[in-house]
PDB file of C-alpha atoms in Angstrom:
ATOM      1  CA  GLN A   1     -21.144  22.275  15.345  1.00  0.00           C
ATOM      2  CA  GLU A   2     -22.577  25.673  15.933  1.00  0.00           C
ATOM      3  CA  GLY A   3     -20.332  28.658  15.319  1.00  0.00           C
ATOM      4  CA  SER A   4     -17.788  26.596  13.449  1.00  0.00           C
ATOM      5  CA  ASP A   5     -16.231  28.419  10.502  1.00  0.00           C
ATOM      6  CA  ASP A   6     -14.045  25.518   9.377  1.00  0.00           C
ATOM      7  CA  GLU A   7     -13.740  25.281   5.634  1.00  0.00           C
ATOM      8  CA  LEU A   8     -13.316  21.976   3.863  1.00  0.00           C
ATOM      9  CA  PRO A   9     -10.548  21.720   1.266  1.00  0.00           C
ATOM     10  CA  LEU A  10     -11.573  21.790  -2.385  1.00  0.00           C
ATOM     11  CA  THR A  11      -9.986  18.383  -2.967  1.00  0.00           C
ATOM     12  CA  PHE A  12     -12.119  16.828  -0.217  1.00  0.00           C
ATOM     13  CA  LEU A  13     -15.292  18.302  -1.704  1.00  0.00           C
ATOM     14  CA  LEU A  14     -14.407  17.067  -5.189  1.00  0.00           C
ATOM     15  CA  ALA A  15     -13.544  13.631  -3.820  1.00  0.00           C
ATOM     16  CA  SER A  16     -17.001  13.553  -2.228  1.00  0.00           C
ATOM     17  CA  LEU A  17     -18.611  14.740  -5.441  1.00  0.00           C
ATOM     18  CA  SER A  18     -16.858  12.033  -7.453  1.00  0.00           C
ATOM     19  CA  LEU A  19     -19.232   9.526  -5.845  1.00  0.00           C
ATOM     20  CA  ALA A  20     -22.135  11.170  -7.643  1.00  0.00           C
ATOM     21  CA  LEU A  21     -20.503  11.318 -11.068  1.00  0.00           C
ATOM     22  CA  ASN A  22     -22.061   9.109 -13.696  1.00  0.00           C
ATOM     23  CA  SER A  23     -18.876   8.767 -15.713  1.00  0.00           C
ATOM     24  CA  SER A  24     -16.041   6.401 -16.417  1.00  0.00           C
ATOM     25  CA  VAL A  25     -13.340   5.707 -13.859  1.00  0.00           C
ATOM     26  CA  ALA A  26     -10.770   7.392 -16.089  1.00  0.00           C
ATOM     27  CA  ASP A  27     -12.869  10.581 -16.061  1.00  0.00           C
ATOM     28  CA  ARG A  28     -13.184  10.476 -12.262  1.00  0.00           C
ATOM     29  CA  ILE A  29      -9.451  10.012 -11.883  1.00  0.00           C
ATOM     30  CA  ARG A  30      -8.789  12.895 -14.259  1.00  0.00           C
ATOM     31  CA  VAL A  31     -11.136  15.189 -12.287  1.00  0.00           C
ATOM     32  CA  LEU A  32      -9.433  14.302  -9.005  1.00  0.00           C
ATOM     33  CA  TYR A  33      -5.986  14.800 -10.523  1.00  0.00           C
ATOM     34  CA  ASP A  34      -6.984  18.134 -12.056  1.00  0.00           C
ATOM     35  CA  SER A  35      -8.352  19.274  -8.696  1.00  0.00           C
ATOM     36  CA  MET A  36      -4.936  18.607  -7.151  1.00  0.00           C
ATOM     37  CA  LEU A  37      -3.260  20.649  -9.905  1.00  0.00           C
ATOM     38  CA  ILE A  38      -5.773  23.490  -9.439  1.00  0.00           C
ATOM     39  CA  GLY A  39      -5.026  23.428  -5.726  1.00  0.00           C
ATOM     40  CA  ASN A  40      -1.343  23.655  -6.628  1.00  0.00           C
ATOM     41  CA  GLU A  41      -1.978  26.707  -8.807  1.00  0.00           C
ATOM     42  CA  MET A  42      -4.152  28.357  -6.147  1.00  0.00           C
ATOM     43  CA  ASN A  43      -1.448  27.866  -3.515  1.00  0.00           C
ATOM     44  CA  SER A  44       1.308  29.183  -5.760  1.00  0.00           C
ATOM     45  CA  SER A  45      -0.705  32.221  -6.852  1.00  0.00           C
ATOM     46  CA  SER A  46      -1.717  33.104  -3.288  1.00  0.00           C
ATOM     47  CA  SER A  47       1.870  32.752  -2.049  1.00  0.00           C
ATOM     48  CA  SER A  48       3.174  35.260  -4.599  1.00  0.00           C
ATOM     49  CA  GLU A  49       1.616  38.494  -3.433  1.00  0.00           C
ATOM     50  CA  GLU A  50       2.463  40.816  -6.310  1.00  0.00           C
ATOM     51  CA  GLY A  51       4.178  38.381  -8.661  1.00  0.00           C
ATOM     52  CA  ASP A  52       4.520  38.800 -12.386  1.00  0.00           C
ATOM     53  CA  GLN A  53       1.824  37.507 -14.687  1.00  0.00           C
ATOM     54  CA  SER A  54       4.465  35.184 -16.119  1.00  0.00           C
ATOM     55  CA  THR A  55       4.723  33.360 -12.785  1.00  0.00           C
ATOM     56  CA  ASN A  56       1.041  32.480 -12.946  1.00  0.00           C
ATOM     57  CA  THR A  57       1.631  30.175 -15.899  1.00  0.00           C
ATOM     58  CA  ASN A  58       2.470  27.056 -13.969  1.00  0.00           C
ATOM     59  CA  THR A  59       4.318  24.567 -16.135  1.00  0.00           C
ATOM     60  CA  ASN A  60       4.291  21.870 -13.473  1.00  0.00           C
ATOM     61  CA  THR A  61       1.855  19.206 -14.619  1.00  0.00           C
ATOM     62  CA  ASN A  62       2.616  16.755 -11.826  1.00  0.00           C
ATOM     63  CA  ALA A  63       0.933  16.538  -8.457  1.00  0.00           C
ATOM     64  CA  SER A  64       3.118  16.450  -5.373  1.00  0.00           C
ATOM     65  CA  LYS A  65       3.466  13.369  -3.222  1.00  0.00           C
ATOM     66  CA  GLU A  66       1.690  15.154  -0.358  1.00  0.00           C
ATOM     67  CA  GLN A  67      -1.261  16.096  -2.558  1.00  0.00           C
ATOM     68  CA  VAL A  68      -1.674  12.475  -3.650  1.00  0.00           C
ATOM     69  CA  GLU A  69      -1.493  11.287  -0.039  1.00  0.00           C
ATOM     70  CA  ASP A  70      -4.150  13.852   0.921  1.00  0.00           C
ATOM     71  CA  MET A  71      -6.382  12.774  -1.979  1.00  0.00           C
ATOM     72  CA  ILE A  72      -6.079   9.107  -0.965  1.00  0.00           C
ATOM     73  CA  GLN A  73      -7.000  10.171   2.579  1.00  0.00           C
ATOM     74  CA  ASN A  74     -10.005  12.091   1.180  1.00  0.00           C
ATOM     75  CA  LEU A  75     -11.138   9.022  -0.751  1.00  0.00           C
ATOM     76  CA  GLN A  76     -10.726   6.948   2.401  1.00  0.00           C
ATOM     77  CA  SER A  77     -12.685   9.478   4.475  1.00  0.00           C
ATOM     78  CA  THR A  78     -15.553   9.376   1.963  1.00  0.00           C
ATOM     79  CA  CYS A  79     -15.631   5.528   1.929  1.00  0.00           C
ATOM     80  CA  GLN A  80     -14.443   5.156  -1.672  1.00  0.00           C
ATOM     81  CA  LEU A  81     -11.688   2.636  -0.908  1.00  0.00           C
ATOM     82  CA  VAL A  82     -12.434  -1.036  -0.375  1.00  0.00           C
ATOM     83  CA  PRO A  83     -11.897  -2.231   3.215  1.00  0.00           C
ATOM     84  CA  ASP A  84      -9.354  -4.918   2.256  1.00  0.00           C
ATOM     85  CA  ALA A  85      -6.956  -2.367   0.818  1.00  0.00           C
ATOM     86  CA  GLN A  86      -6.921  -0.261   3.975  1.00  0.00           C
ATOM     87  CA  ILE A  87      -5.627  -2.990   6.281  1.00  0.00           C
ATOM     88  CA  VAL A  88      -1.962  -2.735   7.248  1.00  0.00           C
ATOM     89  CA  GLU A  89       0.067  -4.904   9.591  1.00  0.00           C
ATOM     90  CA  THR A  90       1.320  -3.594  12.900  1.00  0.00           C
ATOM     91  CA  ASN A  91       4.650  -4.468  14.479  1.00  0.00           C
ATOM     92  CA  SER A  92       2.881  -6.546  17.125  1.00  0.00           C
ATOM     93  CA  LYS A  93       3.179 -10.215  16.177  1.00  0.00           C
ATOM     94  CA  VAL A  94       3.056 -11.892  19.572  1.00  0.00           C
ATOM     95  CA  PRO A  95       0.914 -13.808  20.384  1.00  0.00           C
ATOM     96  CA  TYR A  96      -0.620 -13.159  16.932  1.00  0.00           C
ATOM     97  CA  GLN A  97      -0.312 -10.670  14.086  1.00  0.00           C
ATOM     98  CA  THR A  98      -2.421  -7.545  14.582  1.00  0.00           C
ATOM     99  CA  PHE A  99      -3.700  -5.119  11.975  1.00  0.00           C
ATOM    100  CA  ARG A 100      -5.045  -1.578  11.782  1.00  0.00           C
ATOM    101  CA  VAL A 101      -6.512   0.840   9.245  1.00  0.00           C
ATOM    102  CA  GLY A 102      -3.750   2.534   7.250  1.00  0.00           C
ATOM    103  CA  THR A 103      -3.519   6.267   6.630  1.00  0.00           C
ATOM    104  CA  GLY A 104      -3.544   7.901   3.207  1.00  0.00           C
ATOM    105  CA  SER A 105       0.225   8.335   3.275  1.00  0.00           C
ATOM    106  CA  GLU A 106       0.800   4.682   4.233  1.00  0.00           C
ATOM    107  CA  LEU A 107      -1.493   3.404   1.493  1.00  0.00           C
ATOM    108  CA  THR A 108       0.183   5.656  -1.072  1.00  0.00           C
ATOM    109  CA  ARG A 109       3.651   4.581   0.040  1.00  0.00           C
ATOM    110  CA  ARG A 110       2.711   0.903  -0.157  1.00  0.00           C
ATOM    111  CA  ALA A 111       1.294   1.389  -3.659  1.00  0.00           C
ATOM    112  CA  ARG A 112       4.369   3.256  -4.900  1.00  0.00           C
ATOM    113  CA  GLU A 113       7.123   1.258  -3.194  1.00  0.00           C
ATOM    114  CA  GLY A 114       5.502  -2.137  -2.873  1.00  0.00           C
ATOM    115  CA  TYR A 115       5.326  -4.183   0.294  1.00  0.00           C
ATOM    116  CA  GLY A 116       5.697  -7.682   1.683  1.00  0.00           C
ATOM    117  CA  GLY A 117       8.811  -8.840  -0.175  1.00  0.00           C
ATOM    118  CA  LYS A 118       8.411 -11.797  -2.528  1.00  0.00           C
ATOM    119  CA  LYS A 119       4.883 -12.678  -1.406  1.00  0.00           C
ATOM    120  CA  GLY A 120       3.686  -9.074  -1.338  1.00  0.00           C
ATOM    121  CA  SER A 121       3.090  -6.553  -4.061  1.00  0.00           C
ATOM    122  CA  GLN A 122       5.498  -4.602  -6.251  1.00  0.00           C
ATOM    123  CA  GLY A 123       5.287  -0.853  -6.610  1.00  0.00           C
ATOM    124  CA  VAL A 124       3.046   0.470  -9.396  1.00  0.00           C
ATOM    125  CA  THR A 125       4.821   3.746 -10.218  1.00  0.00           C
ATOM    126  CA  ARG A 126       8.093   4.511 -11.982  1.00  0.00           C
ATOM    127  CA  GLU A 127       9.419   6.441  -8.986  1.00  0.00           C
ATOM    128  CA  ALA A 128       8.907   5.429  -5.370  1.00  0.00           C
ATOM    129  CA  ASP A 129       9.010   9.053  -4.251  1.00  0.00           C
ATOM    130  CA  GLY A 130       8.505  12.540  -5.646  1.00  0.00           C
ATOM    131  CA  PRO A 131       5.892  14.073  -7.981  1.00  0.00           C
ATOM    132  CA  VAL A 132       3.122  11.924  -9.462  1.00  0.00           C
ATOM    133  CA  THR A 133       1.966  11.977 -13.084  1.00  0.00           C
ATOM    134  CA  LEU A 134      -1.616  11.301 -14.147  1.00  0.00           C
ATOM    135  CA  GLU A 135      -0.645   7.787 -15.283  1.00  0.00           C
ATOM    136  CA  ASP A 136       1.020   7.068 -11.934  1.00  0.00           C
ATOM    137  CA  PHE A 137      -2.026   8.409 -10.065  1.00  0.00           C
ATOM    138  CA  HIS A 138      -4.248   6.139 -12.139  1.00  0.00           C
ATOM    139  CA  ALA A 139      -1.978   3.172 -11.327  1.00  0.00           C
ATOM    140  CA  ILE A 140      -2.015   4.021  -7.617  1.00  0.00           C
ATOM    141  CA  LEU A 141      -5.818   4.205  -7.466  1.00  0.00           C
ATOM    142  CA  LYS A 142      -6.180   0.881  -9.321  1.00  0.00           C
ATOM    143  CA  SER A 143      -3.525  -0.910  -7.238  1.00  0.00           C
ATOM    144  CA  ARG A 144      -4.440  -3.568  -4.686  1.00  0.00           C
ATOM    145  CA  THR A 145      -3.094  -1.368  -1.895  1.00  0.00           C
ATOM    146  CA  VAL A 146      -5.511   1.518  -2.604  1.00  0.00           C
ATOM    147  CA  CYS A 147      -8.241   0.006  -4.814  1.00  0.00           C
ATOM    148  CA  ALA A 148     -10.511   3.008  -5.300  1.00  0.00           C
ATOM    149  CA  TRP A 149     -14.090   2.118  -6.276  1.00  0.00           C
ATOM    150  CA  GLY A 150     -13.176  -1.595  -6.373  1.00  0.00           C
ATOM    151  CA  GLU A 151     -11.182  -1.136  -9.591  1.00  0.00           C
ATOM    152  CA  CYS A 152      -8.516  -3.610  -8.493  1.00  0.00           C
ATOM    153  CA  TYR A 153     -11.112  -6.408  -8.719  1.00  0.00           C
ATOM    154  CA  ILE A 154     -11.995  -5.805 -12.385  1.00  0.00           C
ATOM    155  CA  LYS A 155     -10.577  -8.462 -14.660  1.00  0.00           C
ATOM    156  CA  LYS A 156      -8.598  -7.266 -17.621  1.00  0.00           C
ATOM    157  CA  PRO A 157      -9.925  -8.372 -21.030  1.00  0.00           C
TER     158      PRO A 157
END
């Protein structure tokens, strides 16, 4: 698009770059998580116009729910999630069940809360809502409902 001055978010660019990293999955996850925390710090420092230097030391080491949903959406937009994990049921069941591609927030919610009752999947995080720790983010990305980089298909030793 000519004349377009739209800027892409840093988290989207780092999600795209994670495809090119020749590193372990744990390192990729850590980079993505750190990029969300850096985005948090950038937003908090830009919102305080003339704040104290003491306010710049952000003690929050958890990413917000919205940041995680956005990161899952970024991974989905850059084709880093397996197709099976992105399929969600619709409310239309007559004459047959229909499906659609889920959004980042839906996939994150399904990973955190679980879905499908007894035959479905349980949630993978300690809390179904609220801030996300690095361990919870790792669990979300490796869950069957998100399955970044096909990690949900790797058998445990």
